[in-house]
Short mmCIF file of C-alpha atoms in Angstrom, two decimals:
data_model
loop_
_atom_site.label_atom_id
_atom_site.label_comp_id
_atom_site.label_asym_id
_atom_site.label_seq_id
_atom_site.Cartn_x
_atom_site.Cartn_y
_atom_site.Cartn_z
CA UNK H 895 -8.59 20.03 4.81
CA UNK H 896 -9.02 16.33 5.40
CA UNK H 897 -6.43 13.95 4.11
CA UNK H 898 -8.71 12.85 1.25
CA UNK H 899 -9.72 16.38 0.20
CA UNK H 900 -6.12 17.42 0.28
CA UNK H 901 -5.19 14.38 -1.81
CA UNK H 902 -7.83 15.24 -4.38
CA UNK H 903 -6.52 18.76 -4.66
CA UNK H 904 -3.02 17.28 -5.22
CA UNK H 905 -4.29 15.07 -7.91
CA UNK H 906 -6.28 17.96 -9.52
CA UNK H 907 -3.13 20.11 -9.52
CA UNK H 908 -1.02 17.31 -11.06
CA UNK H 909 -3.57 16.56 -13.75
CA UNK H 910 -4.09 20.17 -14.75
CA UNK H 911 -0.25 20.66 -15.09
CA UNK H 912 -0.06 17.51 -17.10
CA UNK H 913 -2.89 18.49 -19.41
CA UNK H 914 -1.35 21.91 -20.07
CA UNK H 915 2.05 20.37 -20.76
CA UNK H 916 0.75 17.82 -23.27
CA UNK H 917 -1.84 19.94 -24.98
CA UNK H 918 -5.17 18.36 -23.82
CA UNK H 919 -8.27 20.10 -22.55
CA UNK H 920 -9.61 17.44 -20.26
CA UNK H 921 -9.01 13.90 -18.87
CA UNK H 922 -11.52 11.10 -18.83
CA UNK H 923 -10.70 7.96 -16.86
CA UNK H 924 -12.82 4.78 -17.32
CA UNK H 925 -13.09 2.51 -14.30
CA UNK H 926 -13.21 -0.50 -16.70
CA UNK H 927 -15.76 -3.21 -17.40
CA UNK H 928 -16.30 -6.82 -16.24
CA UNK H 929 -14.74 -9.35 -18.33
CA UNK H 930 -16.14 -12.82 -18.97
CA UNK H 931 -14.55 -16.22 -19.57
CA UNK H 932 -14.42 -17.38 -23.07
CA UNK H 933 -17.77 -18.85 -24.19
CA UNK H 934 -19.08 -18.53 -20.75
CA UNK H 935 -21.32 -16.14 -18.71
CA UNK H 936 -19.09 -16.28 -15.71
CA UNK H 937 -17.17 -13.02 -15.08
CA UNK H 938 -13.54 -12.83 -13.91
CA UNK H 939 -12.77 -10.76 -10.92
CA UNK H 940 -13.21 -7.13 -11.72
CA UNK H 941 -9.92 -5.11 -11.56
CA UNK H 942 -10.50 -1.33 -11.46
CA UNK H 943 -8.34 0.94 -13.63
CA UNK H 944 -5.64 2.15 -11.01
CA UNK H 945 -5.99 5.62 -12.55
CA UNK H 946 -9.69 5.64 -11.47
CA UNK H 947 -9.22 4.53 -7.88
CA UNK H 948 -6.33 6.93 -7.49
CA UNK H 949 -8.98 9.60 -7.29
CA UNK H 950 -11.80 7.61 -5.62
CA UNK H 951 -12.01 4.98 -3.00
CA UNK H 952 -14.08 2.82 -5.41
CA UNK H 953 -12.55 -0.59 -6.34
CA UNK H 954 -15.63 -2.41 -7.31
CA UNK H 955 -17.48 -0.10 -9.64
CA UNK H 956 -17.32 -1.20 -13.31
CA UNK H 957 -18.71 1.01 -16.02
CA UNK H 958 -18.15 4.17 -13.95
CA UNK H 959 -16.04 7.13 -15.24
CA UNK H 960 -14.26 10.17 -14.01
CA UNK H 961 -13.88 13.48 -15.77
CA UNK H 962 -11.15 15.97 -14.87
CA UNK H 963 -11.33 19.49 -16.20
CA UNK H 964 -9.09 22.46 -15.18
CA UNK H 965 -10.79 24.69 -12.62
CA UNK H 966 -13.75 22.45 -12.04
CA UNK H 967 -14.75 19.75 -9.75
CA UNK H 968 -14.07 16.23 -10.91
CA UNK H 969 -17.25 14.70 -12.41
CA UNK H 970 -17.98 11.13 -11.35
CA UNK H 971 -20.28 9.14 -13.54
CA UNK H 972 -21.42 6.39 -11.12
CA UNK H 973 -22.80 3.19 -12.45
CA UNK H 974 -25.61 1.90 -10.18
CA UNK H 975 -27.82 -0.58 -12.09
CA UNK H 976 -31.29 -1.56 -10.95
CA UNK H 977 -30.31 -5.24 -10.83
CA UNK H 978 -32.05 -8.14 -9.07
CA UNK H 979 -29.45 -10.77 -10.32
CA UNK H 980 -26.63 -9.25 -8.29
CA UNK H 981 -26.09 -6.86 -5.43
CA UNK H 982 -25.56 -3.42 -7.22
CA UNK H 983 -23.15 -0.85 -5.88
CA UNK H 984 -24.62 0.97 -2.76
CA UNK H 985 -25.85 4.54 -3.14
CA UNK H 986 -22.92 6.87 -3.38
CA UNK H 987 -21.66 7.80 0.10
CA UNK H 988 -18.66 9.02 1.92
CA UNK H 989 -16.45 11.94 1.97
CA UNK H 990 -15.70 11.82 -1.84
CA UNK H 991 -19.28 12.55 -2.71
CA UNK H 992 -19.12 16.14 -1.50
CA UNK H 993 -15.88 16.73 -3.35
CA UNK H 994 -17.19 15.87 -6.82
CA UNK H 995 -19.92 16.54 -9.27
CA UNK H 996 -21.92 13.29 -9.19
CA UNK H 997 -23.93 11.76 -12.00
CA UNK H 998 -25.65 8.44 -11.39
CA UNK H 999 -26.42 6.20 -14.39
CA UNK H 1000 -28.35 2.96 -14.56
CA UNK H 1001 -27.17 1.69 -17.91
CA UNK H 1002 -23.35 1.71 -18.98
CA UNK H 1003 -24.29 3.52 -22.26
CA UNK H 1004 -25.67 6.48 -20.41
CA UNK H 1005 -21.99 7.43 -19.51
CA UNK H 1006 -21.52 8.75 -23.15
CA UNK H 1007 -24.39 11.28 -22.70
CA UNK H 1008 -23.14 12.19 -19.22
CA UNK H 1009 -19.75 13.06 -20.62
CA UNK H 1010 -20.60 14.36 -24.05
CA UNK H 1011 -19.94 18.01 -23.00
CA UNK H 1012 -16.41 17.07 -21.95
CA UNK H 1013 -15.35 15.26 -25.11
CA UNK H 1014 -13.48 17.20 -27.73
CA UNK H 1015 -10.56 16.25 -30.14
CA UNK H 1016 -8.24 17.46 -27.35
CA UNK H 1017 -9.64 15.09 -24.64
CA UNK H 1018 -7.36 12.46 -23.14
CA UNK H 1019 -9.27 9.24 -22.38
CA UNK H 1020 -7.41 6.64 -20.17
CA UNK H 1021 -8.62 3.14 -20.11
CA UNK H 1022 -8.69 -0.23 -21.71
CA UNK H 1023 -10.06 -0.55 -25.40
CA UNK H 1024 -13.03 -2.55 -24.23
CA UNK H 1025 -14.23 0.40 -22.03
CA UNK H 1026 -15.08 2.34 -25.15
CA UNK H 1027 -18.55 3.78 -25.70
CA UNK H 1028 -19.94 6.03 -28.46
CA UNK H 1029 -17.66 9.01 -28.58
CA UNK H 1030 -15.51 7.66 -25.82
CA UNK H 1031 -12.54 5.89 -27.18
CA UNK H 1032 -9.53 5.45 -24.90
CA UNK H 1033 -6.47 6.91 -26.52
CA UNK H 1034 -4.10 6.61 -23.59
CA UNK H 1035 -1.66 9.32 -24.64
CA UNK H 1036 1.77 8.34 -23.62
CA UNK H 1037 3.22 11.83 -22.85
CA UNK H 1038 0.29 12.35 -20.40
CA UNK H 1039 0.55 8.94 -18.80
CA UNK H 1040 4.30 9.40 -18.24
CA UNK H 1041 3.65 12.45 -16.14
CA UNK H 1042 0.83 10.84 -14.19
CA UNK H 1043 2.85 7.62 -13.61
CA UNK H 1044 5.93 9.41 -12.39
CA UNK H 1045 3.85 11.55 -10.01
CA UNK H 1046 2.01 8.42 -8.73
CA UNK H 1047 5.41 7.11 -7.30
CA UNK H 1048 5.26 9.70 -4.47
CA UNK H 1049 2.25 9.07 -2.07
CA UNK H 1050 0.17 11.72 -0.54
CA UNK H 1051 -0.52 11.74 3.17
CA UNK H 1052 -3.93 10.29 2.44
CA UNK H 1053 -2.39 7.40 0.45
CA UNK H 1054 0.18 6.62 3.27
CA UNK H 1055 -2.77 6.43 5.70
CA UNK H 1056 -4.56 3.89 3.56
CA UNK H 1057 -1.38 1.80 3.12
CA UNK H 1058 -0.78 1.93 6.91
CA UNK H 1059 -4.38 0.66 7.32
CA UNK H 1060 -3.64 -2.10 4.76
CA UNK H 1061 -0.73 -3.18 6.92
CA UNK H 1062 -2.98 -3.29 9.99
CA UNK H 1063 -5.44 -5.45 8.08
CA UNK H 1064 -2.78 -7.85 6.88
CA UNK H 1065 -0.84 -8.42 10.19
CA UNK H 1066 -3.57 -10.24 12.05
CA UNK H 1067 -3.69 -12.62 9.06
CA UNK H 1068 0.06 -13.26 9.30
CA UNK H 1069 -0.15 -14.02 13.05
CA UNK H 1070 -3.15 -16.32 12.39
CA UNK H 1071 -1.29 -18.08 9.64
CA UNK H 1072 1.80 -18.64 11.86
CA UNK H 1073 -0.43 -20.11 14.58
CA UNK H 1074 -2.08 -22.40 12.04
CA UNK H 1075 1.39 -23.54 10.83
CA UNK H 1076 2.51 -24.26 14.36
CA UNK H 1077 -0.71 -26.30 14.79
CA UNK H 1078 0.37 -28.46 11.89
CA UNK H 1079 -2.32 -27.35 9.46
CA UNK H 1080 -2.12 -27.73 5.67
CA UNK H 1081 -1.42 -25.02 3.20
CA UNK H 1082 -5.11 -24.56 2.53
CA UNK H 1083 -5.99 -24.53 6.25
CA UNK H 1084 -3.35 -21.81 6.85
CA UNK H 1085 -4.71 -19.77 3.96
CA UNK H 1086 -8.23 -20.01 5.26
CA UNK H 1087 -6.99 -18.89 8.70
CA UNK H 1088 -5.42 -15.85 6.99
CA UNK H 1089 -8.66 -14.93 5.29
CA UNK H 1090 -10.71 -15.10 8.43
CA UNK H 1091 -8.28 -12.99 10.37
CA UNK H 1092 -8.08 -10.27 7.73
CA UNK H 1093 -11.82 -10.30 6.83
CA UNK H 1094 -10.77 -10.90 3.22
CA UNK H 1095 -12.03 -13.44 0.70
CA UNK H 1096 -10.11 -14.71 -2.31
CA UNK H 1097 -12.06 -12.18 -4.42
CA UNK H 1098 -10.69 -9.13 -2.78
CA UNK H 1099 -7.08 -9.92 -1.92
CA UNK H 1100 -4.54 -7.63 -3.59
CA UNK H 1101 -2.84 -10.65 -5.12
CA UNK H 1102 -3.09 -14.41 -4.56
CA UNK H 1103 -1.57 -15.61 -1.34
CA UNK H 1104 1.59 -17.61 -1.53
CA UNK H 1105 1.48 -20.27 1.21
CA UNK H 1106 4.31 -22.80 0.98
CA UNK H 1107 5.28 -25.54 3.46
CA UNK H 1108 8.77 -27.07 3.42
CA UNK H 1109 10.20 -27.37 -0.20
CA UNK H 1110 7.30 -25.42 -1.55
CA UNK H 1111 8.96 -22.30 -0.14
CA UNK H 1112 11.60 -22.58 -2.86
CA UNK H 1113 9.00 -21.82 -5.59
CA UNK H 1114 9.04 -18.11 -5.65
CA UNK H 1115 5.42 -17.68 -6.88
CA UNK H 1116 4.03 -21.04 -5.60
CA UNK H 1117 0.46 -21.07 -6.81
CA UNK H 1118 -1.21 -24.06 -5.09
CA UNK H 1119 -2.39 -24.87 -1.56
CA UNK H 1120 -2.28 -28.53 -0.65
CA UNK H 1121 -5.30 -29.65 1.45
CA UNK H 1122 -3.18 -32.16 3.48
CA UNK H 1123 -0.11 -31.20 5.48
CA UNK H 1124 3.20 -33.03 4.73
CA UNK H 1125 4.17 -35.84 7.18
CA UNK H 1126 6.70 -33.53 8.71
CA UNK H 1127 5.99 -29.83 8.80
CA UNK H 1128 9.35 -28.18 9.00
CA UNK H 1129 9.15 -24.59 7.64
CA UNK H 1130 6.53 -22.20 6.31
CA UNK H 1131 6.66 -19.20 3.96
CA UNK H 1132 3.67 -16.88 3.51
CA UNK H 1133 3.62 -14.00 1.08
CA UNK H 1134 0.23 -12.31 1.62
CA UNK H 1135 -1.20 -8.83 1.70
CA UNK H 1136 -4.49 -6.92 2.31
CA UNK H 1137 -6.06 -3.85 0.77
CA UNK H 1138 -7.93 -0.80 2.06
CA UNK H 1139 -9.72 1.55 -0.34
CA UNK H 1140 -7.71 0.20 -3.19
CA UNK H 1141 -4.28 0.40 -1.63
CA UNK H 1142 -2.29 -2.78 -1.02
CA UNK H 1143 0.14 -4.15 1.52
CA UNK H 1144 2.67 -6.83 0.59
CA UNK H 1145 4.19 -8.86 3.38
CA UNK H 1146 6.22 -12.03 3.57
CA UNK H 1147 7.41 -13.99 6.55
CA UNK H 1148 9.24 -17.27 6.97
CA UNK H 1149 8.83 -19.45 10.07
CA UNK H 1150 10.36 -22.74 11.27
CA UNK H 1151 9.07 -25.46 13.49
CA UNK H 1152 10.71 -25.78 16.83
CA UNK H 1153 13.83 -28.05 16.92
CA UNK H 1154 15.19 -27.01 13.49
CA UNK H 1155 18.04 -24.85 14.74
CA UNK H 1156 20.22 -24.78 11.68
CA UNK H 1157 17.40 -23.23 9.65
CA UNK H 1158 16.30 -21.03 12.46
CA UNK H 1159 19.89 -19.57 12.61
CA UNK H 1160 19.66 -18.89 8.83
CA UNK H 1161 16.31 -17.04 9.16
CA UNK H 1162 17.84 -14.96 12.05
CA UNK H 1163 20.77 -14.03 9.82
CA UNK H 1164 18.49 -12.99 7.00
CA UNK H 1165 16.27 -11.01 9.35
CA UNK H 1166 19.42 -9.07 10.51
CA UNK H 1167 20.36 -8.23 6.85
CA UNK H 1168 16.79 -7.43 5.92
CA UNK H 1169 16.52 -4.75 8.65
CA UNK H 1170 19.81 -3.31 7.52
CA UNK H 1171 18.48 -3.15 3.96
CA UNK H 1172 15.45 -1.30 5.21
CA UNK H 1173 17.63 1.30 6.73
CA UNK H 1174 19.04 1.98 3.25
CA UNK H 1175 15.72 3.35 1.98
CA UNK H 1176 16.68 6.98 2.02
CA UNK H 1177 15.80 9.96 -0.19
CA UNK H 1178 18.18 10.21 -3.18
CA UNK H 1179 19.43 6.62 -2.87
CA UNK H 1180 19.40 4.67 -6.17
CA UNK H 1181 17.22 1.57 -5.50
CA UNK H 1182 19.50 -0.37 -7.76
CA UNK H 1183 22.19 0.16 -5.20
CA UNK H 1184 20.03 -1.39 -2.46
CA UNK H 1185 19.51 -4.47 -4.76
CA UNK H 1186 23.30 -4.83 -5.29
CA UNK H 1187 23.87 -4.32 -1.54
CA UNK H 1188 21.47 -7.24 -1.02
CA UNK H 1189 23.72 -9.58 -2.94
CA UNK H 1190 26.62 -8.54 -0.73
CA UNK H 1191 24.60 -9.21 2.46
CA UNK H 1192 23.42 -12.58 1.14
CA UNK H 1193 27.02 -13.43 0.43
CA UNK H 1194 27.87 -12.67 4.07
CA UNK H 1195 24.98 -14.98 5.29
CA UNK H 1196 26.19 -17.79 2.99
CA UNK H 1197 29.79 -17.35 4.06
CA UNK H 1198 28.97 -17.09 7.89
CA UNK H 1199 26.73 -20.17 7.65
CA UNK H 1200 29.58 -22.18 6.01
CA UNK H 1201 27.55 -22.80 2.87
CA UNK H 1202 30.10 -21.25 0.47
CA UNK H 1203 33.81 -20.98 1.22
CA UNK H 1204 34.54 -17.76 -0.66
CA UNK H 1205 35.00 -14.00 0.16
CA UNK H 1206 31.83 -11.96 -0.10
CA UNK H 1207 33.20 -9.90 -2.96
CA UNK H 1208 34.20 -12.94 -4.95
CA UNK H 1209 30.68 -14.50 -4.48
CA UNK H 1210 29.01 -11.38 -5.84
CA UNK H 1211 31.55 -10.84 -8.67
CA UNK H 1212 31.38 -14.47 -9.81
CA UNK H 1213 27.55 -14.68 -9.51
CA UNK H 1214 27.45 -17.25 -6.78
CA UNK H 1215 24.82 -15.43 -4.86
CA UNK H 1216 22.32 -15.35 -7.77
CA UNK H 1217 21.23 -18.99 -7.44
CA UNK H 1218 20.40 -18.36 -3.82
CA UNK H 1219 18.75 -14.93 -4.43
CA UNK H 1220 17.43 -14.90 -7.97
CA UNK H 1221 14.84 -12.10 -7.87
CA UNK H 1222 14.89 -8.34 -7.23
CA UNK H 1223 14.99 -6.74 -3.84
CA UNK H 1224 11.51 -5.32 -4.38
CA UNK H 1225 9.30 -2.81 -6.07
CA UNK H 1226 7.08 0.25 -5.78
CA UNK H 1227 3.84 -0.42 -3.87
CA UNK H 1228 0.54 1.41 -3.87
CA UNK H 1229 -2.60 1.13 -5.92
CA UNK H 1230 -0.99 -1.90 -7.67
CA UNK H 1231 1.10 -4.39 -5.81
CA UNK H 1232 3.75 -3.90 -8.45
CA UNK H 1233 3.06 -0.16 -8.83
CA UNK H 1234 3.73 1.66 -12.16
CA UNK H 1235 6.60 3.77 -13.09
CA UNK H 1236 9.35 1.70 -11.64
CA UNK H 1237 11.66 1.81 -14.65
CA UNK H 1238 11.14 5.44 -15.70
CA UNK H 1239 14.26 7.59 -16.34
CA UNK H 1240 12.26 10.79 -15.70
CA UNK H 1241 8.87 12.32 -15.67
CA UNK H 1242 8.61 12.50 -19.43
CA UNK H 1243 9.56 8.74 -19.92
CA UNK H 1244 12.64 6.83 -20.89
CA UNK H 1245 14.00 3.83 -19.23
CA UNK H 1246 16.42 3.55 -16.35
CA UNK H 1247 18.29 0.30 -16.99
CA UNK H 1248 18.58 -2.48 -14.64
CA UNK H 1249 21.98 -3.47 -13.45
CA UNK H 1250 23.69 -5.86 -15.94
CA UNK H 1251 22.76 -9.46 -15.12
CA UNK H 1252 19.82 -8.46 -12.79
CA UNK H 1253 16.89 -8.73 -15.14
CA UNK H 1254 14.23 -9.40 -12.39
CA UNK H 1255 14.64 -6.12 -10.52
CA UNK H 1256 11.29 -4.12 -10.73
CA UNK H 1257 12.47 -0.65 -9.64
CA UNK H 1258 15.37 1.30 -11.04
CA UNK H 1259 14.52 4.84 -9.93
CA UNK H 1260 16.23 7.00 -7.24
CA UNK H 1261 14.11 7.04 -4.14
CA UNK H 1262 12.04 10.09 -3.30
CA UNK H 1263 10.27 11.10 -0.02
CA UNK H 1264 6.89 9.65 -0.09
CA UNK H 1265 7.67 6.58 -2.10
CA UNK H 1266 6.73 3.25 -0.67
CA UNK H 1267 8.78 0.24 -1.61
CA UNK H 1268 9.12 -3.43 -0.63
CA UNK H 1269 12.32 -4.71 0.80
CA UNK H 1270 12.32 -8.48 0.44
CA UNK H 1271 15.60 -10.32 0.35
CA UNK H 1272 15.54 -14.10 -0.02
CA UNK H 1273 17.81 -17.01 0.33
CA UNK H 1274 16.37 -20.22 -1.42
CA UNK H 1275 17.33 -23.74 -2.31
CA UNK H 1276 15.83 -24.03 -5.76
CA UNK H 1277 16.76 -27.30 -7.44
CA UNK H 1278 17.10 -26.09 -10.98
CA UNK H 1279 19.38 -23.16 -9.92
CA UNK H 1280 21.43 -25.40 -7.59
CA UNK H 1281 22.06 -27.79 -10.57
CA UNK H 1282 23.48 -24.81 -12.47
CA UNK H 1283 25.78 -23.92 -9.58
CA UNK H 1284 26.86 -27.51 -9.20
CA UNK H 1285 28.00 -27.47 -12.80
CA UNK H 1286 29.86 -24.23 -12.38
CA UNK H 1287 33.65 -23.69 -11.64
CA UNK H 1288 32.59 -22.37 -8.12
CA UNK H 1289 30.90 -25.75 -7.21
CA UNK H 1290 33.93 -26.99 -5.28
CA UNK H 1291 33.58 -24.02 -2.80
CA UNK H 1292 30.00 -25.06 -1.81
CA UNK H 1293 29.24 -27.29 1.07
CA UNK H 1294 26.80 -29.49 -0.79
CA UNK H 1295 26.01 -31.63 2.26
CA UNK H 1296 24.75 -28.50 4.08
CA UNK H 1297 22.79 -27.37 0.99
CA UNK H 1298 21.10 -30.77 0.87
CA UNK H 1299 20.04 -30.54 4.47
CA UNK H 1300 18.78 -27.04 4.11
CA UNK H 1301 16.91 -27.81 0.90
CA UNK H 1302 14.25 -29.63 2.97
CA UNK H 1303 13.14 -26.15 4.12
CA UNK H 1304 12.70 -24.52 0.76
CA UNK H 1305 13.89 -21.10 1.44
CA UNK H 1306 13.51 -17.78 3.19
CA UNK H 1307 11.91 -14.54 2.20
CA UNK H 1308 11.27 -11.65 4.69
CA UNK H 1309 9.34 -8.61 3.18
CA UNK H 1310 8.49 -5.26 4.74
CA UNK H 1311 6.74 -2.29 3.11
CA UNK H 1312 8.83 0.80 3.70
CA UNK H 1313 8.07 4.49 3.20
CA UNK H 1314 10.94 6.80 2.21
CA UNK H 1315 11.06 9.97 4.24
CA UNK H 1316 12.67 13.46 3.64
CA UNK H 1317 16.43 13.74 3.57
CA UNK H 1318 18.04 13.02 6.88
CA UNK H 1319 15.07 11.00 8.32
CA UNK H 1320 15.01 7.30 8.93
CA UNK H 1321 12.48 5.29 6.79
CA UNK H 1322 9.10 4.34 8.06
CA UNK H 1323 8.74 0.61 8.25
CA UNK H 1324 5.02 0.32 7.76
CA UNK H 1325 5.06 -3.44 8.36
CA UNK H 1326 7.08 -3.58 11.47
CA UNK H 1327 4.99 -0.77 13.05
CA UNK H 1328 1.79 -2.75 12.30
CA UNK H 1329 3.29 -5.89 13.89
CA UNK H 1330 4.42 -3.90 17.03
CA UNK H 1331 0.88 -2.39 17.41
CA UNK H 1332 -0.67 -5.85 17.09
#
């Protein structure tokens, strides 16, 4: 079978097992609807229900539905309006068409009739409340969603192929962004170079690009893009991804202008530790342990750079690394940039707690073969956190003159997307492979 048909068979098997275990006869999934700004006729960007695009490579198809029934082909209710105000979805095409029972509708309300034979009191309907139609009211049963979310953590070969393709789409953008930085362009100019190189627009990026020059790199989710470059362009951080058939990549790189050797050495040290952390992505490893390992590695960088005069163990124990690395080491990646199920204790639900004092970690599960995670250690000079460190008992162990010098560069984040493989196998670094191919 093709990768996609095999993927569909896997989802069908998972869904049938989940329906049987939770007492439902069928599963309906709403793609979702367009949403409009308050008191306006301007729609927000449509975001498809990830459960819908898990089955189908359809990310821009509001008002469509999917019906899953044991022993039968999935039924796709495909909304294709006869519209002259906007470009309607193209006629259904692609490998998925032959794998499903297809019903084309022209008005959203027609979906209710097309699915009437599937709806019973024991039908699970997954979607947002505003997707409801007559007889189709999303109930989002938690026991069923738990099973589906847990399973979604492990990617099929088809999904891994889409995620490799999303890497290959993003990498030319990162290379173009680096070239624009070295030319001295503004944040907005760098962002535009990224879009051109990836063939993306702002509408279809998996998340809003973070493009920060100099001190802006210290803002973890910096949300602006200055049109004018600073008087001196010293450093550059870009956190930007791409998507293919609904699957995302999420890549961060930090660059420095020539002649800034102190910060270049800090980037090289973080690069070394980041690659070591990637190698920790192994089946059965608790992702929380990788996060805690990151703090030990950041401590080593701080000590070797002469920024903090303490042992690595003392820095971690006394919380000195946290102002420099205040976020989590990463998260699950897939149909969503921060994919679901990261805190689940098991397939039936529950919560696997974060390590005490590490509230921003987004994944607390043991790793399984087929999971794709981000590994994104950082080292930042964030004014508000440095003020807290300066007021702490450990302040005397910090070289504040060096911190002041390095604060002009904002910070460092290096992020790769990494697939966990079977026991005994090294992880697959999707990002580095794409850079090597480019």
